Coordinates of C-alpha atoms and ligand atoms in Angstrom, one line a residue:
X330 CA 58.1 65.9 114.5
X331 CA 61.5 67.4 115.5
X332 CA 62.6 68.7 118.9
X333 CA 61.1 72.1 119.8
X334 CA 63.8 74.7 120.3
X335 CA 63.7 78.1 122.1
X336 CA 66.8 80.0 120.8
X337 CA 68.5 82.7 122.8
X338 CA 70.8 85.1 121.0
X339 CA 70.3 86.2 117.4
X340 CA 73.2 88.7 117.0
X341 CA 76.9 88.1 116.6
X342 CA 77.5 84.3 116.3
X343 CA 73.8 83.8 117.0
X344 CA 73.1 85.1 113.5
X345 CA 75.0 82.1 112.1
X346 CA 72.8 79.9 114.2
X347 CA 69.7 81.7 112.8
X348 CA 70.8 81.7 109.1
X349 CA 72.7 78.4 108.9
X350 CA 72.9 76.0 111.9
X351 CA 69.2 76.0 112.9
X352 CA 67.8 76.1 109.4
X353 CA 69.7 73.1 108.2
X354 CA 68.2 71.1 111.0
X355 CA 64.7 72.5 110.4
X356 CA 64.9 71.5 106.8
X357 CA 65.5 67.9 107.5
X358 CA 62.9 67.7 110.3
X359 CA 65.4 67.4 113.2
X360 CA 64.1 70.5 115.0
X361 CA 61.3 73.1 115.0
X362 CA 62.3 76.6 116.2
X363 CA 59.3 77.8 118.3
X364 CA 60.8 80.9 119.9
X365 CA 63.6 83.4 119.6
X366 CA 65.1 85.9 122.0
X367 CA 67.5 88.9 121.7
X368 CA 67.6 92.1 123.7
X369 CA 68.6 93.9 120.4
X370 CA 65.5 94.4 118.3
X371 CA 67.5 94.6 115.1
X372 CA 69.2 91.3 115.7
X373 CA 65.9 89.8 116.7
X374 CA 64.2 91.0 113.5
X375 CA 67.0 89.6 111.3
X376 CA 66.8 86.3 113.2
X377 CA 63.1 86.2 112.8
X378 CA 63.3 86.6 109.1
X379 CA 66.1 83.9 108.7
X380 CA 63.9 81.5 110.6
X381 CA 60.5 82.5 109.2
X382 CA 59.0 83.0 112.6
X383 CA 55.9 85.0 113.6
X384 CA 56.4 88.2 115.6
X385 CA 54.6 86.7 118.5
X386 CA 57.3 84.0 118.7
X387 CA 60.0 86.6 119.2
X388 CA 61.0 88.2 122.5
X389 CA 63.3 90.8 123.9
X390 CA 63.1 89.3 127.4
X391 CA 64.3 85.8 128.1
X392 CA 62.0 85.6 131.2
X393 CA 59.0 86.4 129.1
X394 CA 60.0 83.9 126.4
X395 CA 60.5 81.1 129.0
X396 CA 57.0 81.9 130.4
X397 CA 55.3 81.9 127.0
X398 CA 57.1 79.2 125.0
X399 CA 56.8 75.4 125.3
X400 CA 60.0 73.8 124.0
X401 CA 62.1 70.6 124.5
X402 CA 65.3 72.5 124.8
X403 CA 66.8 76.0 124.6
X404 CA 70.0 76.9 122.8
X405 CA 72.1 79.6 124.4
X406 CA 74.3 81.9 122.2
X407 CA 74.9 85.0 124.3
X408 CA 78.2 86.0 126.2
X409 CA 79.4 83.4 128.7
X410 CA 78.9 85.7 131.8
X411 CA 75.1 85.5 131.0
X412 CA 74.8 81.7 130.4
X413 CA 73.9 80.9 134.0
X414 CA 71.0 83.2 134.1
X415 CA 69.5 81.4 131.1
X416 CA 70.3 78.0 132.5
X417 CA 68.3 79.0 135.6
X418 CA 65.3 79.9 133.5
X419 CA 65.5 76.6 131.5
X420 CA 65.9 74.4 134.5
X421 CA 62.9 76.1 136.2
X422 CA 60.8 75.4 133.1
X423 CA 62.1 71.8 132.8
X424 CA 63.9 72.4 129.5
X425 CA 67.1 70.7 128.3
X426 CA 70.0 73.0 127.3
X427 CA 72.4 73.2 124.3
X428 CA 74.8 76.0 125.1
X429 CA 77.6 77.7 123.3
X430 CA 81.1 77.4 124.8
X431 CA 82.5 78.0 127.4
X432 CA 80.0 76.8 130.0
X433 CA 80.5 80.1 131.8
X434 CA 83.0 82.8 132.4
X435 CA 84.3 81.3 135.7
X436 CA 85.2 77.9 137.0
X437 CA 82.7 78.4 139.9
X438 CA 79.8 79.2 137.6
X439 CA 80.7 76.3 135.3
X440 CA 80.5 73.8 138.2
X441 CA 77.4 75.4 139.6
X442 CA 75.7 75.1 136.2
X443 CA 76.7 71.4 136.0
X444 CA 75.3 70.7 139.5
X445 CA 72.0 72.6 138.9
X446 CA 71.4 70.7 135.6
X447 CA 72.2 67.3 137.3
X448 CA 70.0 68.1 140.3
X449 CA 67.1 69.0 137.9
X450 CA 67.6 65.8 135.9
X451 CA 68.0 67.7 132.7
X452 CA 70.4 67.1 129.8
X453 CA 73.0 69.8 128.8
X454 CA 75.7 69.8 126.2
X455 CA 78.1 72.4 125.0
X456 CA 78.9 73.3 121.3
X457 CA 82.6 72.6 121.1
X458 CA 82.1 73.3 117.4
X459 CA 85.7 73.2 116.2
X460 CA 86.3 69.7 117.4
X461 CA 83.4 68.7 115.1
X462 CA 84.7 70.6 112.1
X463 CA 85.5 68.5 109.0
X464 CA 89.3 69.0 109.1
X465 CA 89.7 68.3 112.9
X466 CA 87.4 65.3 112.8
X467 CA 89.6 63.9 109.9
X468 CA 92.8 64.4 111.9
X469 CA 91.2 62.7 114.9
X470 CA 90.2 59.7 112.8
X471 CA 93.7 59.4 111.3
X472 CA 95.3 59.5 114.8
X473 CA 92.8 57.0 116.3
X474 CA 93.0 54.5 113.5
X475 CA 96.1 53.0 115.2
X476 CA 98.6 52.8 112.3
X477 CA 100.5 55.8 113.6
X478 CA 100.9 54.2 117.1
X479 CA 100.9 56.0 120.4
X480 CA 100.5 59.8 120.6
X481 CA 103.7 61.5 122.0
X482 CA 102.9 65.2 121.5
X483 CA 100.1 67.4 120.3
X484 CA 100.9 70.9 119.1
X485 CA 98.5 73.7 118.3
X486 CA 98.9 77.2 116.9
X487 CA 96.0 79.6 116.6
X488 CA 96.9 83.2 115.6
X489 CA 94.2 85.7 114.8
X490 CA 94.5 89.4 114.0
X491 CA 91.7 90.9 116.1
X492 CA 93.9 93.6 117.8
X493 CA 91.6 96.5 117.0
X494 CA 88.9 97.3 119.6
X495 CA 85.5 95.7 118.8
X496 CA 87.0 93.5 116.0
X497 CA 86.3 90.3 118.1
X498 CA 82.9 91.4 119.6
X499 CA 83.1 94.1 122.3
X500 CA 82.7 91.8 125.4
X501 CA 86.0 90.0 124.5
X502 CA 87.9 93.3 124.6
X503 CA 86.5 94.1 128.0
X504 CA 86.8 90.7 129.8
X505 CA 89.7 89.0 131.6
X506 CA 91.7 86.4 129.7
X507 CA 89.7 86.6 126.3
X508 CA 92.2 84.3 124.5
X509 CA 92.0 81.5 127.1
X510 CA 88.3 81.8 128.0
X511 CA 86.8 82.6 124.6
X512 CA 89.4 81.2 122.2
X513 CA 91.7 78.5 123.7
X514 CA 88.8 76.6 125.2
X515 CA 88.3 75.2 121.7
X516 CA 92.0 74.4 121.1
X517 CA 92.6 72.8 124.5
X518 CA 89.5 70.7 124.0
X519 CA 90.7 69.5 120.7
X520 CA 94.2 68.8 122.0
X521 CA 92.9 66.6 124.9
X522 CA 90.8 64.8 122.4
X523 CA 93.8 64.2 120.1
X524 CA 96.0 63.2 123.0
X525 CA 93.2 60.7 124.0
X526 CA 93.3 61.4 127.7
X527 CA 92.4 63.9 130.4
X528 CA 94.9 66.7 131.0
X529 CA 96.7 66.2 134.3
X530 CA 98.9 69.4 134.4
X531 CA 99.0 72.7 132.7
X532 CA 101.7 75.4 132.8
X533 CA 100.7 78.7 131.1
X534 CA 102.2 82.2 130.5
X535 CA 99.7 84.9 129.4
X536 CA 100.2 88.5 128.4
X537 CA 98.9 91.4 126.4
X538 CA 101.2 93.1 123.9
X539 CA 101.0 96.9 123.9
X540 CA 99.2 97.0 120.5
X541 CA 96.3 94.8 121.7
X542 CA 93.2 96.9 122.3
X543 CA 92.0 94.7 125.1
X544 CA 91.7 94.8 128.9
X545 CA 92.7 91.1 129.4
X546 CA 95.5 88.9 128.0
X547 CA 95.4 88.1 124.3
X548 CA 98.5 85.9 124.1
X549 CA 99.0 82.5 125.6
X550 CA 101.8 79.8 125.6
X551 CA 101.0 76.6 127.5
X552 CA 102.5 73.2 128.2
X553 CA 100.3 70.2 129.1
X554 CA 100.7 66.7 130.5
X555 CA 98.0 64.1 129.7
X556 CA 97.1 61.1 131.8
X557 CA 98.4 58.6 129.1
X558 CA 101.9 60.1 128.9
X559 CA 101.3 62.4 126.0
X560 CA 102.3 66.1 126.1
X561 CA 100.8 69.2 124.6
X562 CA 102.3 72.5 123.4
X563 CA 99.9 75.4 122.7
X564 CA 100.5 78.9 121.2
X565 CA 97.4 81.2 120.9
X566 CA 96.9 84.9 120.2
X567 CA 94.0 87.0 119.3
X568 CA 96.2 90.0 118.5
X569 CA 98.9 88.6 116.2
X570 CA 100.0 91.0 113.5
X571 CA 99.1 89.0 110.3
X572 CA 96.4 86.4 111.1
X573 CA 98.6 83.5 110.3
X574 CA 96.3 80.7 111.6
X575 CA 92.9 82.3 112.1
X576 CA 89.6 80.5 113.1
X577 CA 89.1 77.4 111.1
X578 CA 92.6 77.5 109.7
X579 CA 94.6 76.5 112.8
X580 CA 97.9 74.5 112.8
X581 CA 97.8 71.1 114.6
X582 CA 100.6 68.6 114.7
X583 CA 100.4 65.2 116.2
X584 CA 103.7 63.3 116.8
X585 CA 103.4 59.5 117.3
X586 CA 105.5 56.3 117.5
X587 CA 105.5 55.8 113.7
X588 CA 104.6 59.1 112.2
X589 CA 103.7 62.8 112.1
X590 CA 100.3 64.2 111.1
X591 CA 100.1 67.9 110.2
X592 CA 96.8 69.9 109.8
X593 CA 97.5 73.4 108.5
X594 CA 94.9 75.7 106.8
X595 CA 92.5 72.7 106.5
X596 CA 95.0 70.6 104.6
X597 CA 96.0 67.3 106.3
X598 CA 99.2 65.4 105.5
X599 CA 100.9 62.4 107.1
X600 CA 104.5 61.2 107.3
X601 CA 105.3 57.6 108.1
X602 CA 108.5 56.5 109.6
X603 CA 110.6 54.2 107.4
X604 CA 111.8 51.4 109.7
X605 CA 114.5 50.4 107.2
X606 CA 116.3 53.7 107.6
X607 CA 118.7 54.6 110.4
X608 CA 117.3 58.2 110.3
X609 CA 114.9 60.1 108.2
X610 CA 114.2 63.7 107.2
X611 CA 110.9 65.3 106.3
X612 CA 109.5 68.6 105.3
X613 CA 106.0 70.1 105.7
X614 CA 104.3 70.0 102.3
X615 CA 106.0 66.8 101.2
X616 CA 103.9 64.4 103.1
X617 CA 101.1 62.1 102.0
X618 CA 97.9 64.2 101.5
X619 CA 94.8 62.9 103.4
X620 CA 91.3 63.6 102.0
X621 CA 88.9 65.1 104.5
X622 CA 86.0 62.9 105.7
X623 CA 82.8 63.1 103.8
X624 CA 79.7 64.4 105.7
X625 CA 76.7 66.6 105.4
X626 CA 76.8 68.4 108.7
X627 CA 79.7 69.7 110.7
X628 CA 80.3 71.9 113.7
X629 CA 77.2 73.4 115.3
X630 CA 74.7 71.9 112.8
X631 CA 76.0 68.4 113.6
X632 CA 76.0 69.1 117.3
X633 CA 72.3 70.2 117.2
X634 CA 71.5 66.9 115.4
X635 CA 73.5 64.8 117.9
X636 CA 71.9 66.6 120.8
X637 CA 68.4 65.8 119.6
X638 CA 69.5 62.1 119.2
X639 CA 70.6 62.2 122.8
X640 CA 67.2 63.6 123.9
X641 CA 65.6 60.8 121.8
X642 CA 67.5 58.1 123.8
X643 CA 70.9 57.8 122.2
X644 CA 74.0 57.8 124.4
X645 CA 75.1 61.2 125.8
X646 CA 76.7 63.7 123.4
X647 CA 80.5 63.6 124.1
X648 CA 80.3 67.3 124.9
X649 CA 77.8 66.7 127.7
X650 CA 78.3 69.2 130.5
X651 CA 80.0 66.8 132.9
X652 CA 82.7 65.8 130.4
X653 CA 83.0 69.3 129.1
X654 CA 84.0 70.5 132.6
X655 CA 87.4 68.9 131.6
X656 CA 87.9 71.6 128.9
X657 CA 86.8 74.4 131.2
X658 CA 89.2 73.1 133.9
X659 CA 92.1 73.3 131.4
X660 CA 91.2 76.9 130.7
X661 CA 90.8 78.1 134.3
X662 CA 93.7 75.9 135.4
X663 CA 95.8 77.7 132.8
X664 CA 94.6 81.1 134.2
X665 CA 95.5 79.9 137.7
X666 CA 98.9 78.7 136.5
X667 CA 99.6 82.1 134.8
X668 CA 98.7 83.8 138.1
X669 CA 100.8 81.6 140.3
X670 CA 103.8 81.2 137.9
X671 CA 103.8 77.4 138.2
X672 CA 102.0 74.3 136.8
X673 CA 98.5 73.5 138.0
X674 CA 97.3 69.9 138.5
X675 CA 94.1 70.1 136.5
X676 CA 92.2 67.1 138.0
X677 CA 92.8 68.3 141.6
X678 CA 92.0 71.9 140.5
X679 CA 88.6 70.7 139.1
X680 CA 87.9 68.5 142.1
X681 CA 88.6 71.4 144.5
X682 CA 85.6 73.3 143.0
X683 CA 83.4 70.3 143.1
X684 CA 83.9 69.8 146.8
X685 CA 83.8 73.5 147.5
X686 CA 87.2 73.0 149.1
X687 CA 90.0 75.5 148.9
X688 CA 92.4 75.1 146.0
X689 CA 95.4 73.0 147.0
X690 CA 98.1 73.4 144.4
Ligands
NAD443 N1 81.4 77.8 118.8 C1 82.0 78.8 118.2 O1 82.7 78.6 117.2 C2 81.6 80.2 118.6 C3 82.0 81.3 117.8 C4 81.6 82.6 118.3 C5 81.0 82.7 119.5 N2 80.7 81.6 120.2 C6 80.0 81.8 121.5 O2 78.7 82.3 121.4 C7 78.4 83.1 122.5 C8 78.0 84.5 122.0 O3 79.1 85.1 121.4 P1 79.0 86.3 120.3 O4 80.3 86.4 119.7 O5 77.8 85.9 119.4 O6 78.6 87.5 121.2 P2 78.1 88.9 120.6 O7 78.3 89.9 121.8 O8 78.6 89.2 119.3 O9 76.5 88.7 120.4 C9 75.7 88.4 121.6 C10 74.2 88.5 121.2 O10 73.5 88.2 122.4 C11 72.5 89.2 122.7 N3 72.3 89.3 124.1 C12 73.1 89.8 125.1 N4 72.5 89.6 126.3 C13 71.3 89.0 126.1 C14 70.3 88.5 126.9 N5 70.3 88.7 128.3 N6 69.2 88.0 126.4 C15 69.1 87.8 125.0 N7 70.1 88.2 124.2 C16 71.1 88.8 124.7 C17 73.1 90.5 122.1 O11 72.2 91.5 121.8 C18 73.8 90.0 120.8 O12 72.9 89.9 119.8 C19 79.6 83.1 123.4 O13 79.4 82.1 124.4 C20 80.7 82.7 122.5 O14 81.8 82.0 123.2 C21 81.0 80.4 119.8

């Protein structure tokens, strides 16, 4: 019998959970969905049909669902400012938690959630889906295999055309720093993973071009230092004019001692340094193509399976909440850097929230 899941959020990205990520894990017996919640009755009904649930298993109130449903864990797919309220209900009911990124919409709430989950002795992980996408996982394997040597720099470009109001779900057009909190959290998480070390320093500039129909900043440029001597360069926009590198089709480049790996629009190529030459020239598109890894599950579907294995006694998921605070600290460290106009020491920044101490930058 699979893990019993109470799922919160059936609209927006939650609909992908209901029509794809959850069903693929129901089919192979990894999970059983025992309850569904959404405040929007239409989204709830669509989700109910995708999952084949009875009407009495569906709720418009999370409080009511947590009272009525017995589950091993809950999955949270509602906007980040609301995550903590659901975590509180889960912890009170003794449930484990698999939540969509980011942990929360502030550094304070993210650390509070991690502390509450730890104090309750529960397990919580975050769906950093894109790191577990087939193309990014293949790039990570190529870089980790050792043949390319030490990582020198990691570059990432993510450029989406969501400039029109409501094109990227309304809450993102109304929040502060939508690109950093809702978008870049994935990219910075992948960059640290490719660098192979925690981020020690981040220096960011953020802004909103006049055509972006948002309250917060849609454009970000950031420089990062990693603990092992690697550096990162990030360019992100949710209001770029042409959608050059949209979700799932980002550009990543990893420079190493002996080569260059480029992932662009899901195609991976590698260039190897020829040690017999004094110097060498290369061009994107003329490298050695690398086939993507084979696998049945990727992104959220894979993370649901790995989370269940953790509940069954396997080692913690790599996106467990404690480790995932690193990605959140990069995001809120970048916001602090943009505010102050200078680099932020990411580990000290994170530590200052853990101890409840004032930020010393
Ligand atoms: N991992 C990824 O690739 C990925 C992609 C998209 C979104 N997300 C994450 O998923 C979460 C939701 O984003 P979205 O784009 O689906 O948002 P959305 O606004 O499009 O949809 C949110 C859904 O939650 C419901 N909802 C709101 N408050 C609720 C409450 N109190 N109880 C129950 N249901 C409630 C809404 O009715 C709606 O159906 C966010 O954390 C976001 O970052 C992750």
